mmCIF file of C-alpha atoms and ligand atoms in Angstrom:
data_model
loop_
_atom_site.group_PDB
_atom_site.id
_atom_site.type_symbol
_atom_site.label_atom_id
_atom_site.label_comp_id
_atom_site.label_asym_id
_atom_site.label_seq_id
_atom_site.Cartn_x
_atom_site.Cartn_y
_atom_site.Cartn_z
ATOM 1 C CA MET A 1 83.465 -169.037 -45.529
ATOM 2 C CA ARG A 2 81.622 -165.747 -46.058
ATOM 3 C CA MET A 3 81.068 -164.173 -42.662
ATOM 4 C CA VAL A 4 79.644 -160.860 -41.486
ATOM 5 C CA LEU A 5 80.362 -159.445 -38.036
ATOM 6 C CA LEU A 6 77.590 -157.218 -36.753
ATOM 7 C CA GLY A 7 77.626 -155.192 -33.573
ATOM 8 C CA PRO A 8 77.921 -151.708 -32.125
ATOM 9 C CA PRO A 9 81.046 -149.605 -32.411
ATOM 10 C CA GLY A 10 83.322 -150.986 -29.687
ATOM 11 C CA ALA A 11 82.007 -154.551 -29.935
ATOM 12 C CA GLY A 12 85.456 -155.647 -31.075
ATOM 13 C CA LYS A 13 84.464 -156.380 -34.692
ATOM 14 C CA GLY A 14 87.784 -155.130 -36.057
ATOM 15 C CA THR A 15 89.860 -157.026 -33.521
ATOM 16 C CA GLN A 16 87.925 -160.249 -34.023
ATOM 17 C CA ALA A 17 87.863 -159.916 -37.799
ATOM 18 C CA ASN A 18 91.637 -159.432 -37.868
ATOM 19 C CA ARG A 19 92.294 -162.546 -35.807
ATOM 20 C CA LEU A 20 89.717 -164.627 -37.637
ATOM 21 C CA ALA A 21 91.157 -163.582 -40.977
ATOM 22 C CA GLU A 22 94.566 -164.776 -39.842
ATOM 23 C CA LYS A 23 93.265 -168.089 -38.471
ATOM 24 C CA LEU A 24 90.940 -168.889 -41.363
ATOM 25 C CA LYS A 25 93.293 -167.471 -44.024
ATOM 26 C CA LEU A 26 90.604 -165.177 -45.361
ATOM 27 C CA PRO A 27 90.689 -161.460 -46.160
ATOM 28 C CA HIS A 28 89.357 -159.072 -43.530
ATOM 29 C CA ILE A 29 87.237 -156.461 -45.273
ATOM 30 C CA SER A 30 86.438 -153.458 -43.106
ATOM 31 C CA THR A 31 84.469 -150.684 -44.765
ATOM 32 C CA GLY A 32 85.661 -148.321 -42.006
ATOM 33 C CA ASP A 33 89.317 -149.145 -42.806
ATOM 34 C CA LEU A 34 88.707 -148.810 -46.555
ATOM 35 C CA LEU A 35 87.073 -145.422 -46.003
ATOM 36 C CA ARG A 36 89.903 -144.238 -43.742
ATOM 37 C CA GLN A 37 92.441 -145.309 -46.388
ATOM 38 C CA ASN A 38 90.529 -143.219 -48.925
ATOM 39 C CA VAL A 39 90.443 -140.237 -46.574
ATOM 40 C CA LYS A 40 94.184 -140.561 -45.934
ATOM 41 C CA ALA A 41 94.940 -140.791 -49.657
ATOM 42 C CA ALA A 42 92.574 -137.827 -50.288
ATOM 43 C CA THR A 43 90.738 -139.683 -53.066
ATOM 44 C CA SER A 44 87.468 -138.190 -54.301
ATOM 45 C CA LEU A 45 85.631 -140.868 -52.320
ATOM 46 C CA GLY A 46 87.656 -139.992 -49.212
ATOM 47 C CA LYS A 47 86.847 -136.309 -49.628
ATOM 48 C CA GLU A 48 83.138 -137.057 -49.908
ATOM 49 C CA ALA A 49 83.174 -139.444 -46.960
ATOM 50 C CA SER A 50 85.279 -137.609 -44.371
ATOM 51 C CA ASP A 51 82.655 -135.109 -43.262
ATOM 52 C CA PHE A 52 80.122 -137.867 -42.533
ATOM 53 C CA MET A 53 82.727 -139.888 -40.672
ATOM 54 C CA ASP A 54 83.853 -136.978 -38.497
ATOM 55 C CA LYS A 55 80.253 -136.395 -37.465
ATOM 56 C CA GLY A 56 79.665 -140.067 -36.633
ATOM 57 C CA LEU A 57 77.131 -140.361 -39.466
ATOM 58 C CA LEU A 58 76.881 -143.072 -42.101
ATOM 59 C CA VAL A 59 78.569 -142.382 -45.421
ATOM 60 C CA PRO A 60 75.923 -142.521 -48.218
ATOM 61 C CA ASP A 61 75.037 -146.086 -49.211
ATOM 62 C CA GLU A 62 75.957 -145.704 -52.922
ATOM 63 C CA LEU A 63 79.504 -144.570 -52.112
ATOM 64 C CA VAL A 64 80.160 -147.450 -49.738
ATOM 65 C CA ALA A 65 78.529 -149.994 -52.081
ATOM 66 C CA ARG A 66 80.761 -148.893 -54.973
ATOM 67 C CA MET A 67 83.840 -149.163 -52.791
ATOM 68 C CA LEU A 68 82.815 -152.606 -51.572
ATOM 69 C CA MET A 69 82.094 -153.886 -55.076
ATOM 70 C CA GLN A 70 85.598 -152.847 -56.125
ATOM 71 C CA ARG A 71 87.022 -154.722 -53.142
ATOM 72 C CA PHE A 72 85.109 -157.868 -54.118
ATOM 73 C CA GLU A 73 86.806 -157.752 -57.535
ATOM 74 C CA HIS A 74 90.070 -158.815 -55.849
ATOM 75 C CA ALA A 75 90.873 -162.492 -56.321
ATOM 76 C CA ASP A 76 91.562 -162.941 -52.587
ATOM 77 C CA THR A 77 87.805 -162.890 -51.883
ATOM 78 C CA LYS A 78 87.213 -166.037 -53.965
ATOM 79 C CA ARG A 79 87.572 -168.360 -50.948
ATOM 80 C CA GLY A 80 85.470 -166.077 -48.753
ATOM 81 C CA PHE A 81 85.900 -163.101 -46.428
ATOM 82 C CA ILE A 82 85.278 -161.679 -42.979
ATOM 83 C CA LEU A 83 83.223 -158.534 -43.443
ATOM 84 C CA ASP A 84 83.264 -155.945 -40.678
ATOM 85 C CA GLY A 85 81.310 -152.670 -40.661
ATOM 86 C CA TYR A 86 78.989 -153.632 -43.510
ATOM 87 C CA PRO A 87 75.997 -153.808 -43.697
ATOM 88 C CA ARG A 88 74.999 -150.911 -41.449
ATOM 89 C CA ASN A 89 71.335 -150.717 -42.524
ATOM 90 C CA LEU A 90 68.690 -152.727 -44.336
ATOM 91 C CA LYS A 91 69.474 -151.192 -47.736
ATOM 92 C CA GLN A 92 73.110 -152.259 -47.378
ATOM 93 C CA ALA A 93 72.070 -155.787 -46.368
ATOM 94 C CA GLU A 94 70.021 -156.021 -49.567
ATOM 95 C CA THR A 95 72.883 -154.583 -51.614
ATOM 96 C CA LEU A 96 75.275 -157.156 -50.150
ATOM 97 C CA ASP A 97 72.898 -159.960 -51.065
ATOM 98 C CA GLU A 98 72.653 -158.585 -54.620
ATOM 99 C CA ILE A 99 76.435 -158.299 -54.978
ATOM 100 C CA LEU A 100 76.855 -161.911 -53.833
ATOM 101 C CA LYS A 101 73.927 -163.196 -55.845
ATOM 102 C CA ALA A 102 75.456 -161.741 -59.014
ATOM 103 C CA ARG A 103 78.419 -164.035 -58.262
ATOM 104 C CA VAL A 104 76.096 -166.969 -57.419
ATOM 105 C CA LEU A 105 77.170 -166.736 -53.797
ATOM 106 C CA ASP A 106 75.492 -166.309 -50.437
ATOM 107 C CA LEU A 107 76.556 -165.424 -46.904
ATOM 108 C CA ASP A 108 77.297 -168.385 -44.631
ATOM 109 C CA ILE A 109 76.986 -166.752 -41.240
ATOM 110 C CA VAL A 110 76.252 -163.422 -39.571
ATOM 111 C CA ILE A 111 77.553 -163.066 -36.040
ATOM 112 C CA TYR A 112 75.990 -160.448 -33.838
ATOM 113 C CA LEU A 113 78.408 -159.297 -31.140
ATOM 114 C CA ASP A 114 76.079 -158.179 -28.374
ATOM 115 C CA THR A 115 77.829 -155.623 -26.170
ATOM 116 C CA SER A 116 76.727 -153.589 -23.147
ATOM 117 C CA GLU A 117 76.904 -149.806 -23.289
ATOM 118 C CA ALA A 118 79.348 -149.568 -20.356
ATOM 119 C CA VAL A 119 81.802 -151.851 -22.182
ATOM 120 C CA ILE A 120 81.404 -149.901 -25.442
ATOM 121 C CA ILE A 121 82.264 -146.574 -23.808
ATOM 122 C CA GLN A 122 85.215 -148.088 -21.947
ATOM 123 C CA ARG A 123 86.611 -149.741 -25.095
ATOM 124 C CA LEU A 124 86.205 -146.813 -27.463
ATOM 125 C CA GLY A 125 87.503 -144.275 -24.953
ATOM 126 C CA GLY A 126 90.872 -146.048 -24.756
ATOM 127 C CA ARG A 127 91.129 -147.357 -28.303
ATOM 128 C CA LEU A 128 94.271 -146.810 -30.352
ATOM 129 C CA ALA A 129 94.364 -147.564 -34.064
ATOM 130 C CA CYS A 130 97.365 -148.147 -36.299
ATOM 131 C CA SER A 131 97.740 -145.440 -38.936
ATOM 132 C CA SER A 132 99.376 -147.947 -41.251
ATOM 133 C CA CYS A 133 97.614 -151.355 -41.022
ATOM 134 C CA GLY A 134 94.437 -150.380 -39.124
ATOM 135 C CA ALA A 135 94.983 -152.843 -36.229
ATOM 136 C CA ASN A 136 93.335 -151.843 -32.958
ATOM 137 C CA PHE A 137 94.852 -151.677 -29.478
ATOM 138 C CA HIS A 138 93.591 -150.393 -26.149
ATOM 139 C CA ILE A 139 95.419 -148.308 -23.579
ATOM 140 C CA LYS A 140 94.405 -150.721 -20.774
ATOM 141 C CA ASN A 141 92.825 -153.896 -22.194
ATOM 142 C CA MET A 142 95.255 -154.519 -25.047
ATOM 143 C CA PRO A 143 98.275 -152.216 -24.807
ATOM 144 C CA PRO A 144 100.896 -152.399 -27.563
ATOM 145 C CA ARG A 145 104.289 -153.851 -26.566
ATOM 146 C CA GLU A 146 105.913 -150.476 -27.213
ATOM 147 C CA SER A 147 103.943 -147.346 -26.405
ATOM 148 C CA GLY A 148 102.507 -145.661 -29.511
ATOM 149 C CA ILE A 149 103.818 -148.342 -31.921
ATOM 150 C CA CYS A 150 101.827 -151.070 -33.675
ATOM 151 C CA ASP A 151 102.903 -154.623 -32.699
ATOM 152 C CA ASN A 152 102.051 -155.940 -36.170
ATOM 153 C CA CYS A 153 103.711 -153.486 -38.534
ATOM 154 C CA GLY A 154 105.563 -150.859 -36.492
ATOM 155 C CA GLY A 155 103.113 -148.152 -37.646
ATOM 156 C CA LYS A 156 102.208 -145.164 -35.482
ATOM 157 C CA LEU A 157 99.176 -145.538 -33.199
ATOM 158 C CA TYR A 158 96.630 -142.733 -32.911
ATOM 159 C CA GLN A 159 93.228 -142.040 -31.397
ATOM 160 C CA ARG A 160 90.564 -141.985 -34.110
ATOM 161 C CA THR A 161 88.895 -138.580 -34.427
ATOM 162 C CA ASP A 162 85.494 -140.287 -34.242
ATOM 163 C CA ASP A 163 86.412 -141.903 -30.894
ATOM 164 C CA GLN A 164 85.742 -138.617 -29.033
ATOM 165 C CA GLU A 165 82.882 -138.790 -26.527
ATOM 166 C CA GLU A 166 80.355 -136.713 -28.503
ATOM 167 C CA THR A 167 80.984 -138.610 -31.756
ATOM 168 C CA ILE A 168 80.810 -141.954 -29.943
ATOM 169 C CA LYS A 169 77.340 -140.983 -28.685
ATOM 170 C CA LYS A 170 76.231 -140.067 -32.216
ATOM 171 C CA ARG A 171 77.615 -143.324 -33.663
ATOM 172 C CA LEU A 172 75.748 -145.335 -31.047
ATOM 173 C CA GLU A 173 72.545 -143.456 -31.798
ATOM 174 C CA VAL A 174 72.906 -144.179 -35.535
ATOM 175 C CA TYR A 175 73.701 -147.810 -34.775
ATOM 176 C CA LYS A 176 70.686 -148.341 -32.497
ATOM 177 C CA LYS A 177 68.354 -146.850 -35.081
ATOM 178 C CA GLU A 178 69.415 -149.351 -37.751
ATOM 179 C CA VAL A 179 70.416 -152.542 -35.968
ATOM 180 C CA TYR A 180 66.969 -153.923 -35.201
ATOM 181 C CA SER A 181 65.988 -154.209 -38.867
ATOM 182 C CA LEU A 182 69.318 -155.879 -39.660
ATOM 183 C CA ILE A 183 68.824 -158.449 -36.913
ATOM 184 C CA LYS A 184 65.328 -159.221 -38.192
ATOM 185 C CA TYR A 185 66.603 -159.477 -41.770
ATOM 186 C CA TYR A 186 69.251 -162.082 -40.934
ATOM 187 C CA GLU A 187 67.084 -163.919 -38.417
ATOM 188 C CA ALA A 188 64.452 -164.409 -41.107
ATOM 189 C CA ARG A 189 67.157 -165.895 -43.354
ATOM 190 C CA LYS A 190 68.443 -168.149 -40.521
ATOM 191 C CA LYS A 191 71.916 -166.655 -40.756
ATOM 192 C CA LEU A 192 72.130 -164.882 -37.412
ATOM 193 C CA TYR A 193 74.087 -166.126 -34.381
ATOM 194 C CA ARG A 194 74.311 -164.005 -31.233
ATOM 195 C CA LEU A 195 77.312 -163.915 -28.917
ATOM 196 C CA SER A 196 78.036 -161.798 -25.872
ATOM 197 C CA ALA A 197 81.096 -159.698 -26.728
ATOM 198 C CA ASP A 198 81.570 -158.211 -23.253
ATOM 199 C CA GLU A 199 84.151 -160.862 -22.427
ATOM 200 C CA ASP A 200 87.859 -160.833 -23.277
ATOM 201 C CA ALA A 201 88.741 -160.874 -26.956
ATOM 202 C CA GLU A 202 90.330 -164.363 -26.707
ATOM 203 C CA ILE A 203 87.136 -165.904 -25.305
ATOM 204 C CA VAL A 204 84.940 -164.245 -27.924
ATOM 205 C CA LEU A 205 87.310 -165.406 -30.672
ATOM 206 C CA GLU A 206 87.096 -169.009 -29.483
ATOM 207 C CA LYS A 207 83.304 -168.867 -29.529
ATOM 208 C CA ILE A 208 83.256 -167.495 -33.074
ATOM 209 C CA ILE A 209 85.667 -170.157 -34.308
ATOM 210 C CA HIS A 210 83.563 -172.821 -32.641
ATOM 211 C CA LEU A 211 80.456 -171.542 -34.455
ATOM 212 C CA ALA A 212 82.283 -171.377 -37.782
ATOM 213 C CA GLN A 213 83.540 -174.960 -37.357
ATOM 214 C CA GLU A 214 80.086 -176.226 -36.449
ATOM 215 C CA LEU A 215 78.741 -174.613 -39.578
ATOM 216 C CA ASP A 216 81.508 -176.116 -41.708
ATOM 217 C CA ASP A 217 80.798 -179.586 -40.289
ATOM 218 C CA SER A 218 77.032 -179.395 -40.683
ATOM 219 C CA PRO A 219 75.572 -181.352 -43.615
ATOM 220 C CA LYS A 220 75.006 -179.190 -46.697
ATOM 221 C CA VAL A 221 71.555 -179.362 -48.301
HETATM 222 P P1 AMP B 1 84.008 -148.171 -38.325
HETATM 223 O O1 AMP B 1 85.482 -148.204 -38.506
HETATM 224 O O2 AMP B 1 83.321 -149.399 -38.824
HETATM 225 O O3 AMP B 1 83.623 -147.816 -36.906
HETATM 226 O O4 AMP B 1 83.455 -146.980 -39.247
HETATM 227 C C1 AMP B 1 83.882 -145.646 -39.035
HETATM 228 C C2 AMP B 1 82.980 -144.706 -39.811
HETATM 229 O O5 AMP B 1 83.052 -145.004 -41.219
HETATM 230 C C3 AMP B 1 81.498 -144.826 -39.478
HETATM 231 O O6 AMP B 1 81.121 -144.059 -38.334
HETATM 232 C C4 AMP B 1 80.858 -144.297 -40.772
HETATM 233 O O7 AMP B 1 80.953 -142.893 -40.842
HETATM 234 C C5 AMP B 1 81.787 -144.874 -41.840
HETATM 235 N N1 AMP B 1 81.342 -146.218 -42.284
HETATM 236 C C6 AMP B 1 81.970 -147.402 -42.105
HETATM 237 N N2 AMP B 1 81.285 -148.413 -42.668
HETATM 238 C C7 AMP B 1 80.177 -147.846 -43.213
HETATM 239 C C8 AMP B 1 79.053 -148.359 -43.908
HETATM 240 N N3 AMP B 1 78.904 -149.666 -44.140
HETATM 241 N N4 AMP B 1 78.117 -147.476 -44.334
HETATM 242 C C9 AMP B 1 78.230 -146.157 -44.108
HETATM 243 N N5 AMP B 1 79.245 -145.603 -43.425
HETATM 244 C C10 AMP B 1 80.229 -146.440 -42.982
#
């Protein structure tokens, strides 16, 4: 199964992708996580990307595409993947299609996690991320068992620098500018499924799994 999760920052893409990856035994590929790993390791890519990320802007397409292509070289993507944070614009959607086409592959499903602005602000304002494995928690909605410590790996939790109010606003602005063309692109290819992501993570997860199963069971032409 090759799945893309689309949606605004705060839609819960990372949380859902993590859980789906576990359930479906597929790798979760998050371009945001890959970029943050590069920033942390101070690679040349990380150095180029960090300024854009701190400002809530998109990292240039070529840099992200190169990073993604390298990730697709890993054997774990052979059975499929859950992609989160990519594509962010039409050019990236085309690049993704080209990368897959070169491997004689195609996307199976694109899920658009529709989220209201009030929920986005509430979620991002209280979000905590693991500095080690990238898992997300929330001060109120999804607190870790032990304060400041990741349930999954024991890593230290922190507030992302781009989860400050001003940067959140910028990220939403960038998102709104690009999302319409992405929706049209995947609608035209009959890949897009919309879900409301305002509800609890468990409910949204069930809906996604239901969609994925329906797709798996549908006759292949
Ligand atoms: P995320 O973790 O998906 O919210 O991404 C955090 C930041 O990483 C974004 O605000 C961008 O600066 C950068 N980023 C992540 N994915 C992409 C992408 N596909 N294209 C460009 N920039 C990205």
